[in-house]
PDB file of C-alpha atoms and ligand atoms in Angstrom:
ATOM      1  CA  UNK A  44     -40.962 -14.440  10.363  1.00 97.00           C
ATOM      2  CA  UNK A  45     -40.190 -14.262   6.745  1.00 98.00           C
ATOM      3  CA  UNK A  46     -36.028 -14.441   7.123  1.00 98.00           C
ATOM      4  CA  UNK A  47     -34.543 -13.176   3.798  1.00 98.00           C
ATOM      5  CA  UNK A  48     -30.906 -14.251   3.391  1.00 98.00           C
ATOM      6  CA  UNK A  49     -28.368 -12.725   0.746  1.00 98.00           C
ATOM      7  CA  UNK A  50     -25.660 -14.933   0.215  1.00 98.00           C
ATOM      8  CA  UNK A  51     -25.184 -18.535  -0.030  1.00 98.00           C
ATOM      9  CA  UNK A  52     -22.678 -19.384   1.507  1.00 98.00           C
ATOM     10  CA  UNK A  53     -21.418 -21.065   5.073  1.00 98.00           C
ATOM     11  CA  UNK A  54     -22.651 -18.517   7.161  1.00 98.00           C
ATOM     12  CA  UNK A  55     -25.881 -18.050   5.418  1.00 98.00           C
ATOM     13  CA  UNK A  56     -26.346 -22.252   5.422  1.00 98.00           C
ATOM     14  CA  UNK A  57     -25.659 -22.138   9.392  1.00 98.00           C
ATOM     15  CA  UNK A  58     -27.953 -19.429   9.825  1.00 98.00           C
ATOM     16  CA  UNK A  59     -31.029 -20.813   7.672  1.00 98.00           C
ATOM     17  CA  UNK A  60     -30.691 -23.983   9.319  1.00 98.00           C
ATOM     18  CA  UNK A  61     -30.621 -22.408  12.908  1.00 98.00           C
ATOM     19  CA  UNK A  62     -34.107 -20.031  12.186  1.00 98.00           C
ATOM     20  CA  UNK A  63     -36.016 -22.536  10.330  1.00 98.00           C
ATOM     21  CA  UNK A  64     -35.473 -24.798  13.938  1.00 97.00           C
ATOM     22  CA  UNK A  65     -37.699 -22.044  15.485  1.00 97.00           C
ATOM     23  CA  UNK A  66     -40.070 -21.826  13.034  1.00 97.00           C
ATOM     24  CA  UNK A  67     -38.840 -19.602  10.464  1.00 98.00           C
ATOM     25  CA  UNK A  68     -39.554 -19.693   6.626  1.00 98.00           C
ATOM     26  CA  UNK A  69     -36.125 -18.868   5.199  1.00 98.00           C
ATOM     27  CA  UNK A  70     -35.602 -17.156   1.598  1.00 98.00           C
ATOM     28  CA  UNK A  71     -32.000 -17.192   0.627  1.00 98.00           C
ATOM     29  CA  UNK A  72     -30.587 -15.590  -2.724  1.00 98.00           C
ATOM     30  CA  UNK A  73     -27.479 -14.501  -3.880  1.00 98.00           C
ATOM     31  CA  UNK A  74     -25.011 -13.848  -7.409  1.00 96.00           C
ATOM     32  CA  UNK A  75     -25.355 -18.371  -7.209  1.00 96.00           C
ATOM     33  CA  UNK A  76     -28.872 -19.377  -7.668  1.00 96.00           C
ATOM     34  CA  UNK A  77     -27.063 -22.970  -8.013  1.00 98.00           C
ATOM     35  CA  UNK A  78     -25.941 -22.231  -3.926  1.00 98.00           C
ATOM     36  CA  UNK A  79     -29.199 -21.017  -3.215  1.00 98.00           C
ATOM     37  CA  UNK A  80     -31.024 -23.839  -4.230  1.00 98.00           C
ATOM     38  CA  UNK A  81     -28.741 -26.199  -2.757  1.00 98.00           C
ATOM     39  CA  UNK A  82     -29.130 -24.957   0.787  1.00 98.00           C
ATOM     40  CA  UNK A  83     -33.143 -25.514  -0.052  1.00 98.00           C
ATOM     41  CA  UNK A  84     -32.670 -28.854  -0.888  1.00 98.00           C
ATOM     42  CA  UNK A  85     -30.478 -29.694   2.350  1.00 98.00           C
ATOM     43  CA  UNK A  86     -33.219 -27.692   4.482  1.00 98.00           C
ATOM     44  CA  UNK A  87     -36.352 -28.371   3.298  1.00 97.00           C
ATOM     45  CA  UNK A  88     -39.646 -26.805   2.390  1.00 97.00           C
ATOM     46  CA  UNK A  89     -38.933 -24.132   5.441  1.00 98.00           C
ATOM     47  CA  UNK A  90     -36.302 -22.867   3.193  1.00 98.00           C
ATOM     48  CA  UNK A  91     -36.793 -21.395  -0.777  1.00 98.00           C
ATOM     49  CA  UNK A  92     -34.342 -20.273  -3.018  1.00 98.00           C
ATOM     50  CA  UNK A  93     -35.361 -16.974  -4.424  1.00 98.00           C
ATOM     51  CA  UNK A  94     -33.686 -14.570  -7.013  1.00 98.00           C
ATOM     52  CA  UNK A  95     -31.280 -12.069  -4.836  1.00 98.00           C
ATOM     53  CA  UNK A  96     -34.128  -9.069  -6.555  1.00 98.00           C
ATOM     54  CA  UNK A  97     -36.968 -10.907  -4.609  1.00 98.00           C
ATOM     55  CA  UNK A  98     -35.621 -11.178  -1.025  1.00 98.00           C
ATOM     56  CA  UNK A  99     -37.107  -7.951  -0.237  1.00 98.00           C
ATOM     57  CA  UNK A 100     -40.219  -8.036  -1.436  1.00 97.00           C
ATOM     58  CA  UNK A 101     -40.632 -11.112   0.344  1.00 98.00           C
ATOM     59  CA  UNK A 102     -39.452 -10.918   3.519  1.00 98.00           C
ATOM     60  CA  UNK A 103     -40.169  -9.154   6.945  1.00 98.00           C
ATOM     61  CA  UNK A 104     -36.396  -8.646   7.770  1.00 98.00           C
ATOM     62  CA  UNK A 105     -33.245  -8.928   5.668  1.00 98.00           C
ATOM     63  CA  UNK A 106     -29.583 -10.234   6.766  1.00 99.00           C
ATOM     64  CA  UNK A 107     -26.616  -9.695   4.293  1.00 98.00           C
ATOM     65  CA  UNK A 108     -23.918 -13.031   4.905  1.00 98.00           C
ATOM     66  CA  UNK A 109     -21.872 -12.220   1.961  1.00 98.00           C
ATOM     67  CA  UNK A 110     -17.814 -12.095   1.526  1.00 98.00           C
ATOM     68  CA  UNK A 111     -17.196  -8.556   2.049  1.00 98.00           C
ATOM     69  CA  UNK A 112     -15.760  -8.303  -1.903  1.00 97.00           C
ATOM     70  CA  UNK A 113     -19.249  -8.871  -2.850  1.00 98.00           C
ATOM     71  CA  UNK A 114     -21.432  -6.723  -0.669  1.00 98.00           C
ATOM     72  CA  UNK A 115     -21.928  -3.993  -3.952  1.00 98.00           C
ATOM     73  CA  UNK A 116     -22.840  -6.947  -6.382  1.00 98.00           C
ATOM     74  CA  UNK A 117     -25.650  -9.184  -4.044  1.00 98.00           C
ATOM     75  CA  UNK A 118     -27.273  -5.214  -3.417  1.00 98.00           C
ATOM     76  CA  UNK A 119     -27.191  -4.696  -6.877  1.00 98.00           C
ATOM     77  CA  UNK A 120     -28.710  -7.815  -7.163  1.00 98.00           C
ATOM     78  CA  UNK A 121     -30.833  -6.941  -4.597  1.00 98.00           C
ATOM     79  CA  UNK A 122     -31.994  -3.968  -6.158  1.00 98.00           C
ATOM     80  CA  UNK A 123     -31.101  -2.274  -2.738  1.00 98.00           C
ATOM     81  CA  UNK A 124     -30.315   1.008  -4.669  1.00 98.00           C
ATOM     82  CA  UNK A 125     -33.495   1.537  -5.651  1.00 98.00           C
ATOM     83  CA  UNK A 126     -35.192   1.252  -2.614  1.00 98.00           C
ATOM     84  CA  UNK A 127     -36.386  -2.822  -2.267  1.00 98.00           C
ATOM     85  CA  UNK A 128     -34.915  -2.727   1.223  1.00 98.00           C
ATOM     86  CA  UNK A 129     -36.278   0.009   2.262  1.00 98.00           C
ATOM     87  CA  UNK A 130     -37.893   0.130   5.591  1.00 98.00           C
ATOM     88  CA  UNK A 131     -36.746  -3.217   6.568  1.00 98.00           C
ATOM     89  CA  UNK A 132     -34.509  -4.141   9.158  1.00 98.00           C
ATOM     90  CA  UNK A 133     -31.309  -5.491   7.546  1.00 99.00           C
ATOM     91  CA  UNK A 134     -29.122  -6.801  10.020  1.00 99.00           C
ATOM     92  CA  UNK A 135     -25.604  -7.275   8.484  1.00 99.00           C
ATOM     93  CA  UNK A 136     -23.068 -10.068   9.806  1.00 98.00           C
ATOM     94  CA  UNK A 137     -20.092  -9.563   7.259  1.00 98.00           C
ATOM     95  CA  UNK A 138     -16.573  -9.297   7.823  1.00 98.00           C
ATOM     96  CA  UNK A 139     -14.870  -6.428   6.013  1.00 98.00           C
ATOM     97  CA  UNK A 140     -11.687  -7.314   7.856  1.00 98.00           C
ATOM     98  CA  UNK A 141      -8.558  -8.199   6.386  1.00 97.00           C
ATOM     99  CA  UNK A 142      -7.496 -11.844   7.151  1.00 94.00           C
ATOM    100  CA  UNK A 143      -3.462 -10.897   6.911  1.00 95.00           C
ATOM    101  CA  UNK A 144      -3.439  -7.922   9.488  1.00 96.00           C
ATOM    102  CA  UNK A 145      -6.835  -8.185  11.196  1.00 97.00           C
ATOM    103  CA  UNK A 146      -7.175  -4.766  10.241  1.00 98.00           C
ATOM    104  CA  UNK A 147     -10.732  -3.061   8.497  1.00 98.00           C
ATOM    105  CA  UNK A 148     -10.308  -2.733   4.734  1.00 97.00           C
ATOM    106  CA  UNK A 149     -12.157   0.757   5.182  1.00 97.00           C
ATOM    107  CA  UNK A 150      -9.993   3.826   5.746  1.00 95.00           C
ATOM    108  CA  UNK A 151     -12.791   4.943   7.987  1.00 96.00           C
ATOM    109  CA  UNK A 152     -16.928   4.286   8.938  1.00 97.00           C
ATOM    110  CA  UNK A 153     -17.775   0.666   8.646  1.00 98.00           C
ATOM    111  CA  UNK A 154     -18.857  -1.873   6.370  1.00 98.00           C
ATOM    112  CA  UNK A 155     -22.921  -1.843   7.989  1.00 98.00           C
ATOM    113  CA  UNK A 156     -22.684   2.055   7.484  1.00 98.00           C
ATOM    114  CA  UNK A 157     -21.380   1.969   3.659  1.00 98.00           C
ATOM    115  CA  UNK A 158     -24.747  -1.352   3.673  1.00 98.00           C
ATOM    116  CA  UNK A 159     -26.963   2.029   4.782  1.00 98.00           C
ATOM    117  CA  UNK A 160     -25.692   4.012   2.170  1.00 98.00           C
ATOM    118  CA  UNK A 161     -26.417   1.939  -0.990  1.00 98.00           C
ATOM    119  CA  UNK A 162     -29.517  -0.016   0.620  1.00 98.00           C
ATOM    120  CA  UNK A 163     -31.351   3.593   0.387  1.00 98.00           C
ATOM    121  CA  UNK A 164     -34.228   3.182   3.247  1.00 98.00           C
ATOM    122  CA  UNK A 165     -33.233   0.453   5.084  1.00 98.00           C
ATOM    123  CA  UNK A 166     -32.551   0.439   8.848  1.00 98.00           C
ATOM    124  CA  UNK A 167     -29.426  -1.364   9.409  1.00 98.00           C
ATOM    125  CA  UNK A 168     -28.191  -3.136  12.022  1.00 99.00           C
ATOM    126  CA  UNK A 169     -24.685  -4.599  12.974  1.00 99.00           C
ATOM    127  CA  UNK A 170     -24.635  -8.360  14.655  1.00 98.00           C
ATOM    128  CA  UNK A 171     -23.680 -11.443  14.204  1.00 98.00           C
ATOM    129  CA  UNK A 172     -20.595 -10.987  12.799  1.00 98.00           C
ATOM    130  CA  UNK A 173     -18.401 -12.271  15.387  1.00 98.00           C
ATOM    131  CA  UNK A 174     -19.405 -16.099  16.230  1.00 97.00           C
ATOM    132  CA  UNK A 175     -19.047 -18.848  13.874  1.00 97.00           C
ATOM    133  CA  UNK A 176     -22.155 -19.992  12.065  1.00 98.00           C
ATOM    134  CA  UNK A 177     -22.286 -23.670  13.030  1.00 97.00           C
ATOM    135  CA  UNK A 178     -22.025 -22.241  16.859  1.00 95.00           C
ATOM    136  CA  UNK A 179     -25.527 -21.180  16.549  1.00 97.00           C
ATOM    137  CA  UNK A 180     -26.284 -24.878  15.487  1.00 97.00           C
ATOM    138  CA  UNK A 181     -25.022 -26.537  18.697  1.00 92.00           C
ATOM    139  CA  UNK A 182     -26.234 -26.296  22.055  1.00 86.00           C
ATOM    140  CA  UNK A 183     -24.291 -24.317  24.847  1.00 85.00           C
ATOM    141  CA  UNK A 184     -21.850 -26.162  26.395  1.00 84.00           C
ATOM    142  CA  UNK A 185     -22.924 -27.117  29.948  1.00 87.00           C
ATOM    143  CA  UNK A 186     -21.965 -24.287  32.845  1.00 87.00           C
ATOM    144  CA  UNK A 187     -21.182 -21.962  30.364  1.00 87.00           C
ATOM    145  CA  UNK A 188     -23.052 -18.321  30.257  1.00 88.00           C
ATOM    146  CA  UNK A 189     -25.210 -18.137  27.028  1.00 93.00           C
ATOM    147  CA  UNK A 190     -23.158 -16.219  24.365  1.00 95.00           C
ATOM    148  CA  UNK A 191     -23.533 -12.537  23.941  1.00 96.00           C
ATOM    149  CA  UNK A 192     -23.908 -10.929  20.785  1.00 98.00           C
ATOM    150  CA  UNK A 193     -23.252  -6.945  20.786  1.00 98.00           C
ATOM    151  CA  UNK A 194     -25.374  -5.690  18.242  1.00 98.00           C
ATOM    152  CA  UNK A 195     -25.588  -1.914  17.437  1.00 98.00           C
ATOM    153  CA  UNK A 196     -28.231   0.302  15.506  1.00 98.00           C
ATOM    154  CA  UNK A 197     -30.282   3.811  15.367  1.00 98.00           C
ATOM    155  CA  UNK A 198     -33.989   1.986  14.584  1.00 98.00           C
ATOM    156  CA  UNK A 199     -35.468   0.607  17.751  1.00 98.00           C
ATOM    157  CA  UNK A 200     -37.566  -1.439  15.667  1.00 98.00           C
ATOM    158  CA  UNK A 201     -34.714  -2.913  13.830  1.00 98.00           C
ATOM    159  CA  UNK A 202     -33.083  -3.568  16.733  1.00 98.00           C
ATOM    160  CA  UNK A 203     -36.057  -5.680  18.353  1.00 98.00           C
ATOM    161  CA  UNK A 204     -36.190  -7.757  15.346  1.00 98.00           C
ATOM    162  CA  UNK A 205     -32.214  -8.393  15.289  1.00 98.00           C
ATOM    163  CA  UNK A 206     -32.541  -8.870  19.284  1.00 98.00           C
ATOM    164  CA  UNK A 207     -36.115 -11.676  18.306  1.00 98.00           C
ATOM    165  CA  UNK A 208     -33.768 -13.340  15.738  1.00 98.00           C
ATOM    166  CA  UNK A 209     -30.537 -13.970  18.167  1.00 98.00           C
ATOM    167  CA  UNK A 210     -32.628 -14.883  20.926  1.00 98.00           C
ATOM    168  CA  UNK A 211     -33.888 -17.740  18.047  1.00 98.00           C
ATOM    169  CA  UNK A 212     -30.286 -18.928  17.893  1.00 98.00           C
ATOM    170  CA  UNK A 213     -30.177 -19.198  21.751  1.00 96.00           C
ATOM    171  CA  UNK A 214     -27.658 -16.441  21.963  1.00 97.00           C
ATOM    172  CA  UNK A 215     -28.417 -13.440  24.202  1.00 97.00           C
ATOM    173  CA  UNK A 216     -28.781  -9.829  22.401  1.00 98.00           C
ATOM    174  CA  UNK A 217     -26.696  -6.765  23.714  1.00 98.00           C
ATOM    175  CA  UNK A 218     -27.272  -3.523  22.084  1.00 98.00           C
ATOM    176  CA  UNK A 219     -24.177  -1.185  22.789  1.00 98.00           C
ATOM    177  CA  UNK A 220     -25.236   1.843  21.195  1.00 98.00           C
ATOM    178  CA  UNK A 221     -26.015   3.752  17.729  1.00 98.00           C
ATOM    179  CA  UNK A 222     -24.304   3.068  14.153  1.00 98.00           C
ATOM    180  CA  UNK A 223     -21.380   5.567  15.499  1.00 98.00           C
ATOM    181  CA  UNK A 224     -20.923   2.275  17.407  1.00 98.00           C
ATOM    182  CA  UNK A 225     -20.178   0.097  14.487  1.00 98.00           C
ATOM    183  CA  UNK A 226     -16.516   0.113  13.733  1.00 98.00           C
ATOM    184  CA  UNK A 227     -15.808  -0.449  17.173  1.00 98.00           C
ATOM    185  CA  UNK A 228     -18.089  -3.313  16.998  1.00 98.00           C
ATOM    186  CA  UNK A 229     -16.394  -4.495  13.219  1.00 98.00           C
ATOM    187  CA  UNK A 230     -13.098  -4.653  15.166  1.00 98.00           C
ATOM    188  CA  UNK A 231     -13.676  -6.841  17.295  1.00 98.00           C
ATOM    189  CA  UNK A 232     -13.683  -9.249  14.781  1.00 98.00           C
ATOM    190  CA  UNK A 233      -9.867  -8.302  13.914  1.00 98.00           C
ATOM    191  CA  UNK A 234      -9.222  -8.178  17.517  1.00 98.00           C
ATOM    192  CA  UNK A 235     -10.544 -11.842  18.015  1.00 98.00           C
ATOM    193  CA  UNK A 236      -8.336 -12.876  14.965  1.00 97.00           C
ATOM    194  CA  UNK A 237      -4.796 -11.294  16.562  1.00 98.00           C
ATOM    195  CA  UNK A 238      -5.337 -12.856  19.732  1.00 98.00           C
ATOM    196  CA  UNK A 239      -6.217 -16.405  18.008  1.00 97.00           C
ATOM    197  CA  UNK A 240      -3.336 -15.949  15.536  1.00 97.00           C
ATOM    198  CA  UNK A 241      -1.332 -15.165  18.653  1.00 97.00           C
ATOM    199  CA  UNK A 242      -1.935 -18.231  20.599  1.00 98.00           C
ATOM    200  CA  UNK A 243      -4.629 -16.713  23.269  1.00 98.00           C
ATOM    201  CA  UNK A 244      -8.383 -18.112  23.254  1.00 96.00           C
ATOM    202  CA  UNK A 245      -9.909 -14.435  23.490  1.00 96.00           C
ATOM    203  CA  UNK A 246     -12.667 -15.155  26.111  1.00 92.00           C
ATOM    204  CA  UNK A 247      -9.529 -15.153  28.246  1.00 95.00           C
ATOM    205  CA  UNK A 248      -8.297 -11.587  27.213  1.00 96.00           C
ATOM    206  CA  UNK A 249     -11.551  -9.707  28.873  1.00 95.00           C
ATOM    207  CA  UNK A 250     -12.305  -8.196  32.280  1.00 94.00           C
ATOM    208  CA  UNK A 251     -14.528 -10.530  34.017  1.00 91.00           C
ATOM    209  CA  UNK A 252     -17.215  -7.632  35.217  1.00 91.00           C
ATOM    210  CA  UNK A 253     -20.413  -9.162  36.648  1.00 85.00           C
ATOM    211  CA  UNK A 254     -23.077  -6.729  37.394  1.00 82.00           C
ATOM    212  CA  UNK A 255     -25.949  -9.205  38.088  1.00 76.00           C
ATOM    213  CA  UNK A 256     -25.527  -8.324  42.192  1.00 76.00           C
ATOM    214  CA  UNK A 257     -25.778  -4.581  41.479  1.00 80.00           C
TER     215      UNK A 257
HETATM  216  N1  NAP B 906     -18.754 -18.471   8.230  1.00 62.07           N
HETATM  217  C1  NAP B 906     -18.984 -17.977   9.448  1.00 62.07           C
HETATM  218  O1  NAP B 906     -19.058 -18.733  10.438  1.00 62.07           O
HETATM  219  C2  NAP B 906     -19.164 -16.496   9.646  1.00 62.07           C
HETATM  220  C3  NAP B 906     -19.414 -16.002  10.937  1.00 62.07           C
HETATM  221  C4  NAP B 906     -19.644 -14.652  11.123  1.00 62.07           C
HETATM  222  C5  NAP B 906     -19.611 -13.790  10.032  1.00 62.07           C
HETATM  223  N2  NAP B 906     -19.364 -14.296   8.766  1.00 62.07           N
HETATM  224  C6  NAP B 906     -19.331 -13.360   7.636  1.00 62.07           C
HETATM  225  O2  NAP B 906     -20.362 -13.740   6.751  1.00 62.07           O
HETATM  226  C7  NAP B 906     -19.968 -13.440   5.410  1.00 62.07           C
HETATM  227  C8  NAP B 906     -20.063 -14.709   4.573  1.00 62.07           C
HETATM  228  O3  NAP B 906     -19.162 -15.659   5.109  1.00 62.07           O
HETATM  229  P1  NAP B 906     -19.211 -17.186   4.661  1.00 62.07           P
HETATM  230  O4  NAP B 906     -18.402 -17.924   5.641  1.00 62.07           O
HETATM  231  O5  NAP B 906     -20.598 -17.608   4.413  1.00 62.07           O
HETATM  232  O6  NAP B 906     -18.399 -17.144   3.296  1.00 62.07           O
HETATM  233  P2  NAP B 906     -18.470 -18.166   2.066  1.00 62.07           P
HETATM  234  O7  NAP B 906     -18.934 -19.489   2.510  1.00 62.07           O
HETATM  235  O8  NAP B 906     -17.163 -18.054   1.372  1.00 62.07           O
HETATM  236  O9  NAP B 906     -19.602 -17.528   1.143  1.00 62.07           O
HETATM  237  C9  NAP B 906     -19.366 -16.257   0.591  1.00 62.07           C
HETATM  238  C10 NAP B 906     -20.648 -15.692   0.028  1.00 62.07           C
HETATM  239  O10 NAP B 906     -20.327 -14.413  -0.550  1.00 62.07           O
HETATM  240  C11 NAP B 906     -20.572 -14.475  -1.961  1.00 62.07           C
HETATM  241  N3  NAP B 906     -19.541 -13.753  -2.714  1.00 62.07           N
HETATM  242  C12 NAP B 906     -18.197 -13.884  -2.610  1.00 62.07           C
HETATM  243  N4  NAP B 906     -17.576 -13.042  -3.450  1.00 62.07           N
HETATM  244  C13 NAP B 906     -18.561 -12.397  -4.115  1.00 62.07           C
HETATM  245  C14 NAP B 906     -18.546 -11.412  -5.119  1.00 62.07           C
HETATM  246  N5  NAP B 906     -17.399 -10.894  -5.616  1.00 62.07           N
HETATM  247  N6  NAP B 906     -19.744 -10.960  -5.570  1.00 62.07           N
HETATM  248  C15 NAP B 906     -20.905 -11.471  -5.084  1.00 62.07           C
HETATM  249  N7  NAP B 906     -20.971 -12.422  -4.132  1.00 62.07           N
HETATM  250  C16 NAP B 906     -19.794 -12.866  -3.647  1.00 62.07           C
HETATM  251  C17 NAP B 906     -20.527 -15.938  -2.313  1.00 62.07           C
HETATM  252  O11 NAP B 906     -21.212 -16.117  -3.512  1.00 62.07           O
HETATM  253  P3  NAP B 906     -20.777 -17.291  -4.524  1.00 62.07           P
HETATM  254  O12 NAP B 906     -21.289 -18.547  -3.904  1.00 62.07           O
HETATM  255  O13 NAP B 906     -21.453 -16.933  -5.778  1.00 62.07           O
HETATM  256  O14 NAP B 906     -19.291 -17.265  -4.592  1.00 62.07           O
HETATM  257  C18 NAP B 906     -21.226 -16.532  -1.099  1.00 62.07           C
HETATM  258  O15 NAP B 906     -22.624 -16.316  -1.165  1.00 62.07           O
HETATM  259  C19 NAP B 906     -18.539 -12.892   5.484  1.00 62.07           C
HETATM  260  O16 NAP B 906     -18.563 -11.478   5.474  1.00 62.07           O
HETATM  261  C20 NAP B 906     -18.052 -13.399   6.826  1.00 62.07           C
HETATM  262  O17 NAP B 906     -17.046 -12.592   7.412  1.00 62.07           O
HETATM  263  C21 NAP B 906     -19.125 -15.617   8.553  1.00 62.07           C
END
């Protein structure tokens, strides 16, 4: 696939470098074409730096890896307004969570829903978000269960793509549901924060529930 990244930085490195392992060709642009281009050059030919206003026009699927302060800028960059995501799947990984509290910086809905809204046409999805970047870069550790990423959407299509894309990064896709889905999902991420910032690792603070002998 044609992976088009917006944003340039950590997250959107990790993530270029894991896809173009499996085969991808990577496009990343964001507001720092300097960024962009130096994520090519550490990558390789498998990865271009592109103006933000091309990464829909040339890619088959979209993911937005951008601090949360600058999601309206990279999809005005983008063009995303006026329709250059539309149709695509756009699967969006940010973090609209504030580091102090752990709490969502939206009063209400969720940062992938408000992506929806000014990325008129595109067909969102929510994943990603919750595992660090460079996790996707090392290998599982041994006798431990691949890692789950929840992932939710309303485009089946999307979805499939998102699910193609995870399974790329060796993780395991779980789709929990529709976009009403996606603030739950979004605070997790605060969740995962308290607990760390509280002295707990979190894997420990979930019901072990194994189905598999159902
Ligand atoms: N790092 C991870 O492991 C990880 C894991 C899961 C999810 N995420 C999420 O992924 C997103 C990116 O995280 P990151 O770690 O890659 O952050 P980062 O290394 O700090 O990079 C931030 C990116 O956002 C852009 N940006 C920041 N402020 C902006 C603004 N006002 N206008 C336009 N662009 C702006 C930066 O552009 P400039 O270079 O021009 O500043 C850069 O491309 C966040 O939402 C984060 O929560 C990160």
């Amino acid at each position: 696939m044609r992976i088009g990244i917006l944003g340039t930085g950590v997250m959107a490195s990790a993530l270029a470098e894991g896809w173009t392992r499996r085969g991808h060709h990577v496009l990343v642009g964001g507001r720092s074409q300097e960024r962009a281009r130096a994520i090519a050059a550490r990558l390789g030919d498998a990865v271009e730096a592109v103006d933000p206003a091309q990464v829909g026009k040339q890619s088959d699927v979209v993911v937005i890896a951008v601090a949360w302060e600058g999601i309206d800028q990279v999809l005005d960059l983008a063009g995303a307004g006026q329709g250059s995501l539309a149709g695509l799947a756009v699967i969006d990984c940010t973090n609209a969570v504030d580091y102090a509290d752990g709490l969502l910086k939206l009063p209400s809905g969720s940062a992938v829903e408000h992506i929806a809204e000014r990325a008129v046409g595109s067909k969102v999805v929510k994943a990603l978000h919750l595992f660090a970047g460079a996790s996707w870069l090392a290998p599982t550790p041994t006798g431990q269960p691949k890692r789950t990423v929840a992932m939710c959407g309303d485009d089946e299509a999307a979805l499939a793509i998102a699910a193609e894309l995870v399974r790329d990064l060796g993780g395991v896709p779980a789709v929990i549901g529709g976009l009403e889905h996606a603030r739950q999902l979004e605070d997790v991420a605060g969740f995962v924060m308290r607990l760390v910032a509280a002295g707990h690792n979190p894997v420990t603070a979930l019901p072990s529930v194994d189905r598999s002998q159902d």
